[in-house]
Tab-separated table of C-alpha atoms in Angstrom:
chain	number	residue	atom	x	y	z
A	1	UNK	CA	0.000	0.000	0.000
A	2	UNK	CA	2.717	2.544	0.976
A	3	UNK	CA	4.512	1.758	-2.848
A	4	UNK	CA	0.996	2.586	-4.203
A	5	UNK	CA	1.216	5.638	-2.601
A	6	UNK	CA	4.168	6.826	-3.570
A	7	UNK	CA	3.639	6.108	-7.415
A	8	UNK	CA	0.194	7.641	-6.822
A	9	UNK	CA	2.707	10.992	-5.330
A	10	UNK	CA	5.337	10.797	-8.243
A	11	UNK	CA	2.076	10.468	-11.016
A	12	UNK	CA	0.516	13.753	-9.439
A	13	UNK	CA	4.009	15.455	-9.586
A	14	UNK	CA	4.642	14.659	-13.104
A	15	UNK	CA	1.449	16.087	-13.871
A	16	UNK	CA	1.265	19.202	-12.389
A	17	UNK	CA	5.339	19.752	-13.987
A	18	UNK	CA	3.391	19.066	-17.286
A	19	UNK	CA	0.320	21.704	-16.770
A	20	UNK	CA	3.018	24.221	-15.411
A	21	UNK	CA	5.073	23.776	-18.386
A	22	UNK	CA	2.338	24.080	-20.922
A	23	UNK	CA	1.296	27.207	-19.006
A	24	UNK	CA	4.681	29.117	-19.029
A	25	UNK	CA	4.775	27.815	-22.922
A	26	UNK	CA	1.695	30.192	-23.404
A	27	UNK	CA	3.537	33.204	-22.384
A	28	UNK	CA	4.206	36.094	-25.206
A	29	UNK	CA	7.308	37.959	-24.563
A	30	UNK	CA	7.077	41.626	-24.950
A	31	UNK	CA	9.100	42.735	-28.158
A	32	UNK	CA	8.964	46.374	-27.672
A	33	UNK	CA	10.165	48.479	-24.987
A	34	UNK	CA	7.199	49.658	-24.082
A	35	UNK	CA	4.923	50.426	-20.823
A	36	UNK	CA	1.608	48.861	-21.670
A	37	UNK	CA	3.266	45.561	-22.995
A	38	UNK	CA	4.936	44.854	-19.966
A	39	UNK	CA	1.427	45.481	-18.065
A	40	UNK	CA	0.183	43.240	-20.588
A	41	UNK	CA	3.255	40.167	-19.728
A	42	UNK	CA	2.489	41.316	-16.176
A	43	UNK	CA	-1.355	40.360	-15.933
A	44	UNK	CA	-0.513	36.990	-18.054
A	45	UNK	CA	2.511	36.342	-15.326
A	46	UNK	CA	0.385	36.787	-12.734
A	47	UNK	CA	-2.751	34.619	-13.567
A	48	UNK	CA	-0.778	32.040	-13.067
A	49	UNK	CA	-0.481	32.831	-9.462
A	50	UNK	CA	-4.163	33.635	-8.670
């Protein structure tokens, strides 16, 4: 019981490293120096951590 629990741990690990990765995949860059687009990268950035 204590293996299936650990495999059961390592599974759930492996798939929250996949959603996370997907997720930070999504991100746009900002290519110009500007104000607003880094507002813009800001708000994306930090829907992740709401």
């Amino acid at each position: 019981m204590e293996k299936l629990k650990e495999r059961m741990d390592a599974f759930s690990d492996a798939v929250i490293a996949i959603i996370i990765t997907i997720m930070v995949l999504e991100l746009l860059i900002p290519k110009h120096d500007l104000f607003s687009e880094y507002m813009q990268f800001g708000k994306a950035v930090g829907i992740f951590f709401y």
